[in-house]
mmCIF file of C-alpha atoms in Angstrom:
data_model
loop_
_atom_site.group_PDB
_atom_site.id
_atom_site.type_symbol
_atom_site.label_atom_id
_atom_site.label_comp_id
_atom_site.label_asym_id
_atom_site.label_seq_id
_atom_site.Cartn_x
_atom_site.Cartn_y
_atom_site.Cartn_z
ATOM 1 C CA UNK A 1 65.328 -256.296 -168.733
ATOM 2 C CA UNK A 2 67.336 -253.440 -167.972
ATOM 3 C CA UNK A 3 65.998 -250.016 -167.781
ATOM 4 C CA UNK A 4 67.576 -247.787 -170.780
ATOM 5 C CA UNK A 5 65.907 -244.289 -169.407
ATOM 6 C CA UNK A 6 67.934 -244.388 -166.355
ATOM 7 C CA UNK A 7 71.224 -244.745 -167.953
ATOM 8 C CA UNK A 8 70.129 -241.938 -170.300
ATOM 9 C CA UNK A 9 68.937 -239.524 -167.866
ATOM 10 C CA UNK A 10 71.814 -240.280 -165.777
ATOM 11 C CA UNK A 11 74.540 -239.626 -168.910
ATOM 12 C CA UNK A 12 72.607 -236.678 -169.256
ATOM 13 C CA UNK A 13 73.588 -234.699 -166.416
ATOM 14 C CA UNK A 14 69.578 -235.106 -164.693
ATOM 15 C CA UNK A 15 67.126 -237.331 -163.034
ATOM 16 C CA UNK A 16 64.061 -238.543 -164.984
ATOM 17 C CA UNK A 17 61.035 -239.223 -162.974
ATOM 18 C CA UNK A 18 57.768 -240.670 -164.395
ATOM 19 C CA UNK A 19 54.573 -238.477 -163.782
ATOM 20 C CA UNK A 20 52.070 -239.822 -161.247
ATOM 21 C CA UNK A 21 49.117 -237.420 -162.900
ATOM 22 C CA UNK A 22 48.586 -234.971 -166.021
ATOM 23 C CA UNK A 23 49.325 -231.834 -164.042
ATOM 24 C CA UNK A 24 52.963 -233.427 -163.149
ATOM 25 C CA UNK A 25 53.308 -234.357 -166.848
ATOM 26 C CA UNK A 26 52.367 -231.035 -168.299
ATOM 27 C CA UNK A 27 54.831 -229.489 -165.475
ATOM 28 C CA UNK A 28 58.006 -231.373 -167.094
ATOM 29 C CA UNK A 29 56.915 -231.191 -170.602
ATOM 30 C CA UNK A 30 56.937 -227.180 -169.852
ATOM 31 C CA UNK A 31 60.577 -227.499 -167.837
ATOM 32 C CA UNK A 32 61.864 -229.706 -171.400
ATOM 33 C CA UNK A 33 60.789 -227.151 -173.079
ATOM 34 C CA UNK A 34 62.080 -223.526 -171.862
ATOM 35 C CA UNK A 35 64.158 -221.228 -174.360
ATOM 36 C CA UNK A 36 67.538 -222.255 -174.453
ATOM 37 C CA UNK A 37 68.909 -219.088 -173.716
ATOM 38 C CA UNK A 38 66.916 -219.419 -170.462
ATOM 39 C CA UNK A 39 68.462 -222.985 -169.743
ATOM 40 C CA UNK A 40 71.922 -221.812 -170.791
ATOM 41 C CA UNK A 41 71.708 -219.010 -167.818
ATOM 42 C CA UNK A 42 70.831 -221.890 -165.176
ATOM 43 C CA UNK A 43 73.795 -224.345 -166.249
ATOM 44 C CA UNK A 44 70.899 -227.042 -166.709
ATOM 45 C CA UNK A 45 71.653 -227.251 -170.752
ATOM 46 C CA UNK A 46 74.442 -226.901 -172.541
ATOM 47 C CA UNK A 47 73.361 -225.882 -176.397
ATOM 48 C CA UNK A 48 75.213 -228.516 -179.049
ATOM 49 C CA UNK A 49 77.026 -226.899 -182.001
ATOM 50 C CA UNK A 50 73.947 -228.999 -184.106
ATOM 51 C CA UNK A 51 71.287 -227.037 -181.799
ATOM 52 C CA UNK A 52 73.082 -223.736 -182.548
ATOM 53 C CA UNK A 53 73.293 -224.079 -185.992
ATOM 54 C CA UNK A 54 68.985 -225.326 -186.324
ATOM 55 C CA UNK A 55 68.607 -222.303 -183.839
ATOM 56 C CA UNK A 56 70.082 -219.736 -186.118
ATOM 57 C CA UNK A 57 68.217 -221.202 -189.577
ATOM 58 C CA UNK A 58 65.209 -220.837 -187.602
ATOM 59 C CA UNK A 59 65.498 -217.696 -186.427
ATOM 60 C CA UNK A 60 66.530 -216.454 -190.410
ATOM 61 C CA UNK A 61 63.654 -218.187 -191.496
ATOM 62 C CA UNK A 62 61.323 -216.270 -189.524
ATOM 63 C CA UNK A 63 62.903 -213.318 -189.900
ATOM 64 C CA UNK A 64 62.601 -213.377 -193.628
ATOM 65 C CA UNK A 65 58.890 -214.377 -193.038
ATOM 66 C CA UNK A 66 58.655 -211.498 -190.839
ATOM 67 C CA UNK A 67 59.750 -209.432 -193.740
ATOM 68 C CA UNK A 68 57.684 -211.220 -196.298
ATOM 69 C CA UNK A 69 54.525 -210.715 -194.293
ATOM 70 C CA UNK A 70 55.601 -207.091 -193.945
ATOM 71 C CA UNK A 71 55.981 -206.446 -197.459
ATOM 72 C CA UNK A 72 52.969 -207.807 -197.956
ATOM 73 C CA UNK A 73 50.678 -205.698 -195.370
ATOM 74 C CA UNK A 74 53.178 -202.625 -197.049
ATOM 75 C CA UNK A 75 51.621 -203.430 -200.440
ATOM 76 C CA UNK A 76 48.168 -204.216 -199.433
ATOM 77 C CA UNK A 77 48.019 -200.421 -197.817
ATOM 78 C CA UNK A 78 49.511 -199.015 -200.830
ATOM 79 C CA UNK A 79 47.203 -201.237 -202.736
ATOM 80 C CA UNK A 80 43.893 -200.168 -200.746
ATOM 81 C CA UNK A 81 44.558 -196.658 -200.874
ATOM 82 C CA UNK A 82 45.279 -196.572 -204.585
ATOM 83 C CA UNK A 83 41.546 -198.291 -204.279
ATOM 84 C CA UNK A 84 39.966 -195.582 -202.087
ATOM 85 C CA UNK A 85 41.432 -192.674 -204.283
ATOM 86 C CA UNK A 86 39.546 -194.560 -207.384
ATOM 87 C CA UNK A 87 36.358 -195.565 -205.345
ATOM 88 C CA UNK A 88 36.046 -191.670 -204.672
ATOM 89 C CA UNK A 89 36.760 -190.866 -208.042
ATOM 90 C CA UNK A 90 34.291 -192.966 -208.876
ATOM 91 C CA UNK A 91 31.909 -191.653 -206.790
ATOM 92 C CA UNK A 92 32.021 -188.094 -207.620
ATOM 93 C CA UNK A 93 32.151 -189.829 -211.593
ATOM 94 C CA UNK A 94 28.688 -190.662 -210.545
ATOM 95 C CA UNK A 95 27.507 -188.070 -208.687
ATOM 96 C CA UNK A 96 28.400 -186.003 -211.890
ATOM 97 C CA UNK A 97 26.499 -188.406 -214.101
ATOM 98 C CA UNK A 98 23.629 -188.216 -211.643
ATOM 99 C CA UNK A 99 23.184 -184.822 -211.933
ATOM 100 C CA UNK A 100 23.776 -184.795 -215.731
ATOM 101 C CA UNK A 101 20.632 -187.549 -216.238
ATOM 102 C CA UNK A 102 18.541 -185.014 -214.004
ATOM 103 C CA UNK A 103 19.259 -182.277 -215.894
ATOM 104 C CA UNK A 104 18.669 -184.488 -219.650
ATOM 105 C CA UNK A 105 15.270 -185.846 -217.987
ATOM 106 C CA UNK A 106 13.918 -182.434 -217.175
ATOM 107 C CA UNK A 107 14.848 -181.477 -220.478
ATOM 108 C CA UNK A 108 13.213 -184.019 -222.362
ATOM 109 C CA UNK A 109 10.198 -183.943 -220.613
ATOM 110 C CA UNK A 110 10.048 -180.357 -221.375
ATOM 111 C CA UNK A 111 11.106 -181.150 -225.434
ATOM 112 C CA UNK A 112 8.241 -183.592 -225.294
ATOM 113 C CA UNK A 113 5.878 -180.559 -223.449
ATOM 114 C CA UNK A 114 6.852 -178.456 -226.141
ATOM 115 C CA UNK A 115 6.837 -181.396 -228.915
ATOM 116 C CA UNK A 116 2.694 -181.887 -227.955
ATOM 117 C CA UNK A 117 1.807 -177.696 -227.590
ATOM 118 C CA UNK A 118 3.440 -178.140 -231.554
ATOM 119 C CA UNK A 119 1.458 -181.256 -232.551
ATOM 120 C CA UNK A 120 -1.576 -179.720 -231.082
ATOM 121 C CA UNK A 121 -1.064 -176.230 -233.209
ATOM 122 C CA UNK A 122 0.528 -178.275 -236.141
ATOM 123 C CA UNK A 123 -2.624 -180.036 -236.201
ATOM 124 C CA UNK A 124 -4.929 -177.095 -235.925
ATOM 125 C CA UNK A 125 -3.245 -175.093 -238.663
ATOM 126 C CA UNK A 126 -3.587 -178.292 -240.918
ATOM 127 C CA UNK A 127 -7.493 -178.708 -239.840
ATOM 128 C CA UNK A 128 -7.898 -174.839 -240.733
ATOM 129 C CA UNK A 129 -6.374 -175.605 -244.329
ATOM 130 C CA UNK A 130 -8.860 -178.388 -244.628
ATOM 131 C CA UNK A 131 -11.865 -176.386 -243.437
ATOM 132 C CA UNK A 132 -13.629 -175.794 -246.572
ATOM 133 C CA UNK A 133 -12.772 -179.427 -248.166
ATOM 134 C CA UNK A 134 -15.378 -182.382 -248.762
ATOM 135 C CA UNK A 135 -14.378 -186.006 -249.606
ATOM 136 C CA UNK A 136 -16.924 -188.197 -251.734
ATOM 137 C CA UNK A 137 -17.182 -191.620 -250.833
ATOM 138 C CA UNK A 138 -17.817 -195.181 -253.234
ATOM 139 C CA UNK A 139 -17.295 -193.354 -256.490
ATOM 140 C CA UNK A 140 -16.870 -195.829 -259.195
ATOM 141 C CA UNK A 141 -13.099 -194.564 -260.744
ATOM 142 C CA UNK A 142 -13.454 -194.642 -264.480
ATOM 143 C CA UNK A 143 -10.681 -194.023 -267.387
ATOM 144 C CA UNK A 144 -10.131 -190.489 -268.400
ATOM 145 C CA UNK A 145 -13.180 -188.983 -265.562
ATOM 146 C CA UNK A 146 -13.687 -185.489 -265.158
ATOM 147 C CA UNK A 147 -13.565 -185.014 -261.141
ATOM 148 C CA UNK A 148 -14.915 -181.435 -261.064
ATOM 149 C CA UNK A 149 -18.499 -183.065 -263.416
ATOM 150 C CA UNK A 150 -18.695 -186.088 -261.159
ATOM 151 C CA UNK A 151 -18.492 -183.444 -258.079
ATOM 152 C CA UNK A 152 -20.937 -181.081 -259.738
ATOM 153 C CA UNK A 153 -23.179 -183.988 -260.244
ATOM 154 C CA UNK A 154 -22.914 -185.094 -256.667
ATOM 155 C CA UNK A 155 -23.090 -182.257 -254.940
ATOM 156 C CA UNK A 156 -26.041 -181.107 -256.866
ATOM 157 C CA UNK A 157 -28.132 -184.561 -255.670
ATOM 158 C CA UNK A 158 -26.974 -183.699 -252.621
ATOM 159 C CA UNK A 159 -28.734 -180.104 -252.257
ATOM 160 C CA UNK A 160 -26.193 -177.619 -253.326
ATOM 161 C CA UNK A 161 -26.463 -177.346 -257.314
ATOM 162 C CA UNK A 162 -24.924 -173.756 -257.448
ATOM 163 C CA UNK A 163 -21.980 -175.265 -255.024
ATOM 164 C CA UNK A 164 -18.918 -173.495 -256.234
ATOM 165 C CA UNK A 165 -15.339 -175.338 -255.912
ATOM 166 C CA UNK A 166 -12.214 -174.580 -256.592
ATOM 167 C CA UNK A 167 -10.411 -177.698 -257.435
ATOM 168 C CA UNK A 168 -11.673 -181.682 -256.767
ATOM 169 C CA UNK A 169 -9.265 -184.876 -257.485
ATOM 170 C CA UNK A 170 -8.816 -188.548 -256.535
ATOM 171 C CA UNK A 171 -7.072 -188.406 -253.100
ATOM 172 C CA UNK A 172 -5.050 -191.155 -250.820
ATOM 173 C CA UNK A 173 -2.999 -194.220 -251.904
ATOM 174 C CA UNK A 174 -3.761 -196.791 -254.558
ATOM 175 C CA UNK A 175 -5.016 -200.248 -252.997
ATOM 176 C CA UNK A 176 -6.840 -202.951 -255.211
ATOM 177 C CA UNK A 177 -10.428 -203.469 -254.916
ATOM 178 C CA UNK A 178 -11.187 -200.070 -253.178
ATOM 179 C CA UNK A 179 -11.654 -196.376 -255.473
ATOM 180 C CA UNK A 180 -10.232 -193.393 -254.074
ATOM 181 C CA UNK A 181 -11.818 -190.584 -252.496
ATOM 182 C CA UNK A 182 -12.507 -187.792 -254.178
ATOM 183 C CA UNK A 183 -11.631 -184.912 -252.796
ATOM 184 C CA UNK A 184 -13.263 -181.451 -253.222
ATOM 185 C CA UNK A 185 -12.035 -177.949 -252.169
ATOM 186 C CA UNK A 186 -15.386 -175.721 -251.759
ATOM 187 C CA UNK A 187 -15.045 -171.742 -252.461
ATOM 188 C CA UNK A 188 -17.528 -171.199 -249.494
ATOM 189 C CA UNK A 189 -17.947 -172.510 -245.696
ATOM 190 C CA UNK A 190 -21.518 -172.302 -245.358
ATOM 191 C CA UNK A 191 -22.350 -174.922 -248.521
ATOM 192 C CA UNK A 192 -19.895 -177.127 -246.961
ATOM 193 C CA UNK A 193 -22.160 -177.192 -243.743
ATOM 194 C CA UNK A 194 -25.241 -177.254 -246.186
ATOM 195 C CA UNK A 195 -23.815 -180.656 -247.542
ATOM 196 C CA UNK A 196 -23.180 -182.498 -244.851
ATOM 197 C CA UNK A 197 -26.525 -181.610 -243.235
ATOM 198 C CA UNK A 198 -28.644 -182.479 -246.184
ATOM 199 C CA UNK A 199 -26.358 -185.400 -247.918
ATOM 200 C CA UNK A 200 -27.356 -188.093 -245.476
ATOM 201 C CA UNK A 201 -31.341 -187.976 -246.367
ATOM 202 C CA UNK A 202 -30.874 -187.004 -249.746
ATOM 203 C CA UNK A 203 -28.103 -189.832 -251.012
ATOM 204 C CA UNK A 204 -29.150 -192.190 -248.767
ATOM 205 C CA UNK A 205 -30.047 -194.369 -251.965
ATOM 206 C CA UNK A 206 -27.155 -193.935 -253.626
ATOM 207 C CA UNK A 207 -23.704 -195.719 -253.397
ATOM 208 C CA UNK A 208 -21.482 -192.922 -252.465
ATOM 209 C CA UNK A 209 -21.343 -190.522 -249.776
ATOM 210 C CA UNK A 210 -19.792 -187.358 -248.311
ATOM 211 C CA UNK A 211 -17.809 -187.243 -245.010
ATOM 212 C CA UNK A 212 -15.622 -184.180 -243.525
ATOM 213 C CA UNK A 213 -12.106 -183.992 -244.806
ATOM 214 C CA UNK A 214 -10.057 -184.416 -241.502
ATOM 215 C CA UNK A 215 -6.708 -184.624 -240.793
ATOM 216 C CA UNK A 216 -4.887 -187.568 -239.753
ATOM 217 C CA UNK A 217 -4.642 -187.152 -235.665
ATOM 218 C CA UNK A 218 -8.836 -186.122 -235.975
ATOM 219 C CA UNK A 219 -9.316 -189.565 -237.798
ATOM 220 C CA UNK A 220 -7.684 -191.221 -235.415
ATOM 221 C CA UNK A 221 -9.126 -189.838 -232.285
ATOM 222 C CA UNK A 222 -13.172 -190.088 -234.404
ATOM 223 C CA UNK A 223 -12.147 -193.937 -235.069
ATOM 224 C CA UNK A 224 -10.889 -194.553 -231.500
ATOM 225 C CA UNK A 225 -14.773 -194.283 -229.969
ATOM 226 C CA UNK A 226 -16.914 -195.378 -233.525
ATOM 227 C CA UNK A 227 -17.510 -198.412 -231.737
ATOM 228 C CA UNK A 228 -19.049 -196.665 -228.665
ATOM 229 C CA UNK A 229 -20.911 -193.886 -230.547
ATOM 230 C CA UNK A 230 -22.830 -196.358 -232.368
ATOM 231 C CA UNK A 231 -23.917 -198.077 -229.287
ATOM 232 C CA UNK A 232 -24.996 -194.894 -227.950
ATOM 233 C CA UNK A 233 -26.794 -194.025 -231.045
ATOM 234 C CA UNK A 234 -28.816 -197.394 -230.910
ATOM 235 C CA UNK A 235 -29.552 -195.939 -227.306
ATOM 236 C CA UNK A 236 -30.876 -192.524 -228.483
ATOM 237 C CA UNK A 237 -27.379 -190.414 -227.906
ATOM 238 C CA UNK A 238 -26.785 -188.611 -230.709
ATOM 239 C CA UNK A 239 -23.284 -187.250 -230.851
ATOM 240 C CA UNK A 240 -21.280 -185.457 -233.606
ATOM 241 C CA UNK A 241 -17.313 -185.011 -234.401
ATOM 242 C CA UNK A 242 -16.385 -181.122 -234.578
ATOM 243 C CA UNK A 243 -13.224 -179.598 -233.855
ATOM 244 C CA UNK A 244 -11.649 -182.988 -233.200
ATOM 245 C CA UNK A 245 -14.011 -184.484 -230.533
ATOM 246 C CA UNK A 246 -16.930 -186.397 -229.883
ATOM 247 C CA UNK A 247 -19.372 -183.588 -229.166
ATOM 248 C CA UNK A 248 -23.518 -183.814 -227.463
ATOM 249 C CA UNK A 249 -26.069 -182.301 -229.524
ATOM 250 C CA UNK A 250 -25.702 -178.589 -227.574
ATOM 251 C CA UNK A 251 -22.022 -178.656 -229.149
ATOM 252 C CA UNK A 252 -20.505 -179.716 -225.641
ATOM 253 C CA UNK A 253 -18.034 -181.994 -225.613
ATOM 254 C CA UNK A 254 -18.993 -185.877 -224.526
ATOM 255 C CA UNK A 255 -16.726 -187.669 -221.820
ATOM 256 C CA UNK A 256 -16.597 -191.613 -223.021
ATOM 257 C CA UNK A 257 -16.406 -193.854 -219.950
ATOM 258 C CA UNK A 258 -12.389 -194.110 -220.259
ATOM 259 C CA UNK A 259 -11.830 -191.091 -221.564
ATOM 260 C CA UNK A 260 -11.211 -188.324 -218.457
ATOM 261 C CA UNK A 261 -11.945 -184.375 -218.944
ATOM 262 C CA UNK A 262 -9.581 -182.033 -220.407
#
């Protein structure tokens, strides 16, 4: 059979040799493929008009690649430093914001300071208003009752028949099944104290008793420890409720367990 790739290499102006290793083969592979420009200098090549013309739409389709990828890298800078402008905007946004929350947390920490100092006189000035009242306890209510007789009556059994008192009413909200408190306003300090000294011996047989007329933060902070005081008292501590706390015997004030020191 007759060898084509001798008559072709020998039409085209060169010798064709086949490689005897992979160095050889990657020598000629190199030599087929130098720049035509190069081979055009030597006389080894001569270009085709076809050649020419795939050269040229080659080289205009890279070139408007080129520019492509250009454009794009132009944009992406523009792009990123449109983002770093607004990034530090941002960022002095937030430093701004920062120091705005700083400033509104010291302030409302000092709004609450100054919220509890009021609560605390509020509720003073409301205990001092209260200081000569007495509440009676598991009074039957009855249609058309005289408050200021069933007082007179009361307080009398209790020790204090000369008690004067300037007013006494039904007190607190309506609630089925229970009678209101009656609620006494005493002309005189001292036969307050007299009454709640002597009322627990002396109506301890009947169905109705007297208790301090406190206000509503005082009731709260009495009922928060009832359950402890009357454990203590079952112990032999004795402690009374004055001025808003749980106090010892000597008047000092008693420190529950979870409760720390003022």
């Amino acid at each position: 059979m007759p060898d084509t790739r001798s008559k072709a290499t020998k039409k085209s102006g060169f010798t064709f040799s086949p490689p005897t290793d992979g160095a050889t083969a990657v020598g000629t592979l190199d030599a087929l493929l130098v720049p035509r420009k190069e081979q055009r200098g030597t006389g080894d090549i001569s270009a085709s008009p076809q050649t020419e013309d795939l050269s040229k739409k080659l080289e205009a389709i890279i070139e408007s690649a080129l520019q492509k990828i250009q454009e794009l890298q132009k944009d992406f800078l523009n792009v990123r430093a449109v983002q770093e402008i607004q990034l530090k905007e941002l960022q002095r946004s937030n430093q701004s914001l920062l120091c705005r929350c700083t400033d509104l947390e010291s302030k409302v920490i000092f709004l609450e300071r100054k919220n509890e100092a009021f609560t605390i006189e509020l509720n003073k000035l409301e205990r001092l208003s209260r200081r000569d009242n007495i509440r009676i306890v598991g009074v039957k209510f009855a249609q058309g009752e005289d408050c200021m007789e069933v007082a007179r009556d009361i307080l009398a059994k209790a020790g204090v028949p000369d008690a004067r008192m300037e007013r006494a009413h039904r007190d607190g909200r309506i609630t089925p099944g229970r009678d209101r408190h009656i609620l006494v306003k005493l002309s005189h300090y001292q036969d307050k104290i007299t009454l709640l000294k002597n009322s627990r011996a002396r109506l301890a047989d009947e169905p109705f008793f007297l208790i301090e007329d406190l206000t509503p933060t005082d009731l709260r902070e009495k009922r928060k420890y009832s359950a402890q005081v009357k454990t203590l008292y079952q112990e032999g501590t004795r402690l009374r409720f004055r001025g808003g706390i749980w106090r010892k015997g000597d008047g000092r004030p008693y420190h529950f367990p979870t409760q720390l020191p003022n």
